[in-house]
């Protein structure tokens, strides 16, 4: 039987990307809500390639206050669930489990070769993205802006300490949890899995609800991508994320009035390295930090731990108190 259907009640689709669907689910046992990501794999036979197991094991190592929490992952074969599938209804499914303690995948007999194998990932549900908050066009005050940036950088420092490069750090992949704390998510699993293992569904439209368009009508990851990734350097390191962080940092400190204004200013920044002079005059420290984060040479960019140690103002008393209360 299907573990997914036994343990979860599907509430609503949250969206889909190139490689899978994310569904808001209620766990029948604990009554809590989770985001469950389903990824259809091309390889229809179990056990699945070691590399996938290693990568999910890597995800499971990420345990941090500012990283989307991962609970468990498992495989199922068969048509499962009603949301996010071209085929509706349910069928018998065989499942193969591994917990975050380590990977063990039992070879499961395959009855119907036409059925797909899915990788399910149960994650913490995050109700909002930073993109949505930017688009509410509220300005952050100085304390709020530093507070947000610090939470993002703390999450990123943890990710990098685990030897992981996010590679897709954008406001769409930075979430807020139910308490309005930052959670970095969506580790572009596609980027650490072998691409040919994933069944890319070309029939899906490329936009989803909640995904923002830039001024040209394209989904915007363009502004955030480090030059060495665009140029296809053979070796990418964690500094690629620091470039992306720079652009996110800029958006926190420079709210845009309209999507068109955002497009124009981010284009000038990306293509000409130009910042609005009035903004530079108002935020000289932030401007010089941004320039360092956007250095063409990755090694010239500060690391996440450098930022926490040297570039950010000390935490406010109230934040320290918050954190103490949180751990009690
Ligand atoms: P791609 O990964 O192909 O670039 P994507 O990031 O839009 O595209 P997914 O990662 O599959 O696609 O995510 C699909 C949708 O689910 C997105 O709208 C995303 O905001 C939402 N989502 C992902 N993880 C969570 C989560 N933990 N809580 C709430 N929503 C989530
Ligand atoms: Mg995403
Ligand atoms: Mg994604």
Coordinates of C-alpha atoms and ligand atoms in Angstrom, one line a residue:
X1 CA 0.0 0.0 0.0
X2 CA 1.0 3.6 -0.4
X3 CA 2.7 5.2 2.6
X4 CA 1.9 8.6 1.2
X5 CA -1.8 7.9 1.0
X6 CA -1.9 6.0 4.3
X7 CA -0.1 8.7 6.3
X8 CA -1.1 12.0 4.6
X9 CA -4.2 13.8 3.6
X10 CA -3.6 16.1 0.6
X11 CA -5.0 19.6 1.3
X12 CA -3.9 21.7 -1.6
X13 CA -1.2 21.9 -4.3
X14 CA 1.5 24.5 -3.5
X15 CA 3.0 24.5 -6.9
X16 CA 5.4 22.7 -9.2
X17 CA 8.8 23.2 -10.6
X18 CA 10.6 21.6 -13.5
X19 CA 11.0 18.3 -11.7
X20 CA 8.2 17.8 -9.3
X21 CA 5.2 18.9 -7.4
X22 CA 4.8 20.2 -3.9
X23 CA 1.6 19.5 -2.0
X24 CA 0.4 20.8 1.3
X25 CA -0.5 17.8 3.3
X26 CA -1.8 16.9 6.8
X27 CA -0.1 14.1 8.5
X28 CA -2.9 11.8 9.8
X29 CA -0.8 10.7 12.8
X30 CA 0.3 14.0 14.3
X31 CA -2.3 16.2 12.7
X32 CA 0.3 18.7 11.5
X33 CA 0.8 20.3 8.1
X34 CA 3.8 19.5 5.9
X35 CA 4.9 20.3 2.4
X36 CA 5.5 17.1 0.6
X37 CA 7.5 17.2 -2.6
X38 CA 7.0 14.5 -5.2
X39 CA 9.6 14.0 -7.8
X40 CA 9.1 11.6 -10.6
X41 CA 12.2 9.6 -11.5
X42 CA 13.0 8.4 -14.9
X43 CA 14.5 5.2 -13.8
X44 CA 11.5 3.1 -13.1
X45 CA 13.3 0.4 -11.2
X46 CA 14.4 0.2 -7.6
X47 CA 16.8 0.4 -6.0
X48 CA 17.6 3.9 -7.2
X49 CA 21.1 5.0 -7.9
X50 CA 23.4 5.5 -4.9
X51 CA 23.9 9.1 -5.8
X52 CA 20.3 10.0 -5.1
X53 CA 20.5 8.3 -1.7
X54 CA 23.6 10.2 -0.9
X55 CA 22.1 13.5 -1.8
X56 CA 18.9 12.9 0.2
X57 CA 21.2 11.9 3.1
X58 CA 22.9 15.2 2.6
X59 CA 19.6 17.1 2.8
X60 CA 18.9 15.3 6.0
X61 CA 22.1 16.6 7.6
X62 CA 20.8 20.2 7.4
X63 CA 19.3 20.9 10.8
X64 CA 19.2 24.6 11.5
X65 CA 16.8 27.3 12.7
X66 CA 17.0 29.1 9.4
X67 CA 16.9 26.1 7.0
X68 CA 13.6 24.5 5.9
X69 CA 13.3 21.4 8.0
X70 CA 13.5 18.1 6.3
X71 CA 11.7 15.1 7.9
X72 CA 12.0 12.1 5.8
X73 CA 12.1 10.8 2.2
X74 CA 11.0 7.6 0.6
X75 CA 10.3 6.1 -2.8
X76 CA 7.0 4.7 -4.1
X77 CA 6.2 3.1 -7.3
X78 CA 2.8 3.6 -8.8
X79 CA 0.3 6.3 -9.3
X80 CA -0.3 8.1 -6.1
X81 CA -2.3 11.1 -4.9
X82 CA -4.7 13.4 -6.7
X83 CA -2.7 16.6 -6.9
X84 CA 0.0 17.3 -9.3
X85 CA -0.4 14.2 -11.4
X86 CA -1.7 14.0 -14.9
X87 CA -3.2 10.7 -13.9
X88 CA -5.8 11.0 -11.3
X89 CA -6.8 8.4 -8.8
X90 CA -4.8 6.0 -6.9
X91 CA -3.3 2.6 -7.5
X92 CA -1.4 0.1 -5.5
X93 CA 2.1 1.3 -4.7
X94 CA 5.2 -0.3 -3.3
X95 CA 7.4 1.8 -1.2
X96 CA 11.0 1.8 -0.2
X97 CA 12.0 3.7 2.8
X98 CA 15.1 5.3 4.3
X99 CA 15.2 7.5 7.3
X100 CA 17.6 10.4 8.0
X101 CA 19.9 8.0 9.9
X102 CA 21.2 6.6 6.8
X103 CA 20.2 5.2 3.5
X104 CA 18.9 1.7 3.0
X105 CA 16.8 0.9 0.1
X106 CA 15.3 -2.5 -0.4
X107 CA 14.9 -3.8 -3.9
X108 CA 11.2 -4.0 -4.4
X109 CA 9.6 -6.2 -7.0
X110 CA 8.2 -4.4 -10.0
X111 CA 4.8 -5.6 -11.2
X112 CA 4.0 -3.0 -13.7
X113 CA 6.8 -1.6 -15.8
X114 CA 4.7 1.3 -17.0
X115 CA 4.4 2.8 -13.5
X116 CA 6.7 5.6 -12.4
X117 CA 8.9 5.7 -9.4
X118 CA 8.5 8.8 -7.2
X119 CA 10.8 10.2 -4.6
X120 CA 8.8 11.8 -1.8
X121 CA 10.3 14.4 0.5
X122 CA 8.4 15.5 3.6
X123 CA 9.4 19.0 4.7
X124 CA 8.3 21.7 7.0
X125 CA 5.5 23.8 5.5
X126 CA 6.4 27.5 5.1
X127 CA 3.5 29.7 4.4
X128 CA 5.2 32.6 2.6
X129 CA 8.3 33.4 0.5
X130 CA 10.5 36.4 0.7
X131 CA 9.4 37.2 -2.8
X132 CA 5.8 37.5 -1.6
X133 CA 6.9 39.7 1.2
X134 CA 8.9 41.9 -1.2
X135 CA 5.8 42.2 -3.4
X136 CA 3.7 43.4 -0.5
X137 CA 5.8 46.5 -1.1
X138 CA 6.3 47.3 2.6
X139 CA 9.5 48.9 3.5
X140 CA 11.7 47.4 6.1
X141 CA 13.2 49.6 8.8
X142 CA 16.9 49.3 9.4
X143 CA 16.6 46.9 12.3
X144 CA 14.2 44.6 10.4
X145 CA 16.5 44.7 7.4
X146 CA 19.6 43.6 9.3
X147 CA 17.5 41.1 11.2
X148 CA 16.3 39.5 7.9
X149 CA 19.8 39.5 6.4
X150 CA 21.4 38.0 9.5
X151 CA 18.9 35.1 9.5
X152 CA 19.5 34.4 5.9
X153 CA 23.3 34.5 6.3
X154 CA 23.1 32.2 9.4
X155 CA 21.1 29.6 7.4
X156 CA 23.6 29.9 4.6
X157 CA 26.6 29.6 6.9
X158 CA 25.1 26.3 8.1
X159 CA 24.5 25.0 4.6
X160 CA 28.1 25.9 3.6
X161 CA 29.5 24.3 6.7
X162 CA 27.9 21.0 5.6
X163 CA 29.7 21.3 2.3
X164 CA 26.6 22.1 0.3
X165 CA 26.2 24.8 -2.3
X166 CA 22.6 26.0 -2.7
X167 CA 23.0 27.3 -6.3
X168 CA 19.5 28.7 -6.5
X169 CA 19.4 31.2 -3.7
X170 CA 16.6 33.7 -4.7
X171 CA 13.7 35.3 -2.9
X172 CA 11.5 32.5 -4.2
X173 CA 13.5 29.9 -2.3
X174 CA 13.8 31.9 0.9
X175 CA 10.7 31.2 3.0
X176 CA 9.1 32.5 6.2
X177 CA 7.8 29.9 8.7
X178 CA 4.7 30.3 10.7
X179 CA 6.6 32.5 13.3
X180 CA 8.0 34.7 10.6
X181 CA 11.5 33.4 10.9
X182 CA 13.6 32.9 7.7
X183 CA 14.0 29.4 6.4
X184 CA 16.2 28.7 3.3
X185 CA 14.6 26.0 1.3
X186 CA 14.3 24.3 -2.1
X187 CA 17.8 23.0 -2.5
X188 CA 17.3 22.6 -6.3
X189 CA 17.5 18.9 -5.8
X190 CA 17.8 18.8 -9.6
X191 CA 21.2 20.3 -9.2
X192 CA 22.6 17.7 -7.0
X193 CA 21.0 14.8 -8.5
X194 CA 22.1 13.4 -11.8
X195 CA 19.9 15.2 -14.3
X196 CA 19.2 12.1 -16.3
X197 CA 17.7 10.4 -13.3
X198 CA 14.9 12.9 -13.2
X199 CA 11.9 12.8 -15.5
X200 CA 11.6 16.3 -16.7
X201 CA 8.0 17.0 -17.5
X202 CA 8.2 19.2 -20.5
X203 CA 4.4 19.4 -20.7
X204 CA 4.2 21.5 -17.5
X205 CA 3.9 25.2 -17.9
X206 CA 6.9 27.0 -16.5
X207 CA 5.0 29.4 -14.2
X208 CA 3.1 28.6 -11.0
X209 CA 1.1 30.6 -8.6
X210 CA 3.3 32.6 -6.3
X211 CA 6.2 32.7 -8.7
X212 CA 7.1 36.2 -9.7
X213 CA 7.8 37.4 -13.2
X214 CA 10.5 39.9 -13.9
X215 CA 9.8 42.9 -16.2
X216 CA 10.2 40.8 -19.3
X217 CA 7.7 38.2 -18.2
X218 CA 10.4 35.6 -17.3
X219 CA 10.6 33.9 -14.0
X220 CA 13.5 35.6 -12.4
X221 CA 16.5 33.6 -11.4
X222 CA 18.7 35.5 -13.9
X223 CA 19.6 38.4 -11.7
X224 CA 20.8 36.1 -8.9
X225 CA 23.0 33.7 -10.9
X226 CA 26.7 34.1 -10.3
X227 CA 28.8 34.9 -13.4
X228 CA 30.9 31.7 -13.0
X229 CA 27.7 29.6 -13.2
X230 CA 26.6 31.5 -16.3
X231 CA 30.0 31.1 -17.8
X232 CA 30.0 27.4 -17.0
X233 CA 33.2 27.2 -15.0
X234 CA 34.0 23.6 -14.2
X235 CA 34.4 24.2 -10.5
X236 CA 31.8 26.1 -8.6
X237 CA 32.2 26.8 -4.9
X238 CA 30.0 28.2 -2.1
X239 CA 30.9 31.7 -3.1
X240 CA 28.4 31.4 -6.0
X241 CA 25.8 31.6 -3.3
X242 CA 27.4 34.7 -1.9
X243 CA 26.8 36.5 -5.2
X244 CA 23.1 35.5 -5.1
X245 CA 23.0 36.7 -1.5
X246 CA 24.3 40.1 -2.6
X247 CA 21.3 40.6 -4.9
X248 CA 18.8 39.4 -2.2
X249 CA 20.6 41.8 0.2
X250 CA 20.2 44.7 -2.2
X251 CA 16.5 44.0 -2.5
X252 CA 16.1 44.0 1.3
X253 CA 17.7 47.4 1.4
X254 CA 16.2 48.8 -1.8
X255 CA 12.5 48.1 -2.0
X256 CA 11.1 48.5 -5.4
X257 CA 7.8 50.3 -6.1
X258 CA 6.9 48.3 -9.2
X259 CA 8.1 45.2 -11.1
X260 CA 9.3 47.4 -13.9
X261 CA 11.4 49.5 -11.6
X262 CA 12.9 46.3 -10.1
X263 CA 13.7 45.1 -13.6
X264 CA 15.4 48.3 -14.7
X265 CA 17.5 48.7 -11.6
X266 CA 18.5 45.0 -11.3
X267 CA 19.4 45.0 -15.0
X268 CA 21.7 48.1 -14.6
X269 CA 23.3 46.4 -11.7
X270 CA 23.8 43.1 -13.5
X271 CA 24.9 44.4 -16.9
X272 CA 26.7 47.6 -16.0
X273 CA 27.5 47.2 -12.4
X274 CA 25.6 50.5 -11.7
X275 CA 23.8 51.2 -8.5
X276 CA 21.3 54.1 -8.0
X277 CA 23.6 57.0 -6.8
X278 CA 20.9 58.2 -4.3
X279 CA 20.8 54.7 -2.8
X280 CA 24.6 54.6 -2.5
X281 CA 24.6 58.0 -0.8
X282 CA 22.0 56.8 1.6
X283 CA 23.5 53.4 2.4
X284 CA 27.3 53.6 1.7
X285 CA 28.2 50.7 4.0
X286 CA 25.6 48.4 2.4
X287 CA 26.7 49.5 -1.1
X288 CA 30.3 48.6 -0.4
X289 CA 29.3 45.2 1.1
X290 CA 27.1 44.6 -2.0
X291 CA 30.1 45.3 -4.3
X292 CA 32.2 42.8 -2.4
X293 CA 29.5 40.2 -2.6
X294 CA 29.3 40.8 -6.4
X295 CA 33.0 40.6 -7.0
X296 CA 33.6 38.8 -10.4
X297 CA 36.2 36.6 -8.7
X298 CA 34.5 34.2 -6.2
X299 CA 37.5 34.3 -3.9
X300 CA 37.1 38.1 -3.4
X301 CA 33.6 37.6 -2.0
X302 CA 33.3 37.4 1.8
X303 CA 32.0 34.1 3.1
X304 CA 28.8 33.7 5.2
X305 CA 30.9 33.4 8.4
X306 CA 33.0 36.5 7.5
X307 CA 29.7 38.5 7.2
X308 CA 28.5 37.3 10.6
X309 CA 31.8 38.1 12.2
X310 CA 32.8 41.3 10.6
X311 CA 30.1 43.0 8.5
X312 CA 26.9 42.8 10.4
X313 CA 26.0 45.0 13.3
X314 CA 25.7 43.1 16.7
X315 CA 22.4 41.6 17.5
X316 CA 19.8 43.7 19.3
X317 CA 19.0 42.8 22.9
X318 CA 15.5 41.9 21.9
X319 CA 16.8 39.3 19.4
X320 CA 19.0 37.7 22.0
X321 CA 16.0 37.6 24.3
X322 CA 13.8 36.1 21.5
X323 CA 16.4 33.4 20.9
X324 CA 16.7 32.6 24.6
X325 CA 12.9 32.2 24.9
X326 CA 12.8 30.1 21.8
X327 CA 15.3 27.5 23.2
X328 CA 13.5 27.3 26.6
Ligands
LIG1 P1 12.4 24.7 -9.8 O1 12.8 24.0 -8.6 O2 12.1 23.8 -11.0 O3 13.3 25.8 -10.2 P2 10.3 25.7 -8.2 O4 11.3 26.1 -7.2 O5 9.2 26.7 -8.5 O6 11.0 25.4 -9.6 P3 9.6 23.5 -6.5 O7 10.9 23.5 -5.8 O8 9.1 22.2 -7.0 O9 9.6 24.4 -7.8 O10 8.5 24.2 -5.7 C1 7.2 24.3 -6.1 C2 6.4 25.3 -5.3 O11 6.3 24.8 -4.0 C3 7.0 26.7 -5.2 O12 6.0 27.6 -5.4 C4 7.5 26.8 -3.8 O13 7.4 28.1 -3.3 C5 6.6 25.8 -3.0 N1 7.3 25.2 -1.9 C6 8.5 24.5 -2.0 N2 8.9 24.1 -0.8 C7 7.9 24.6 0.1 C8 7.8 24.5 1.5 N3 8.6 23.8 2.3 N4 6.7 25.1 2.1 C9 5.8 25.8 1.3 N5 5.9 25.9 -0.1 C10 7.0 25.3 -0.6
LIG2 MG1 11.8 27.1 -5.7
LIG3 MG1 12.9 24.2 -6.8

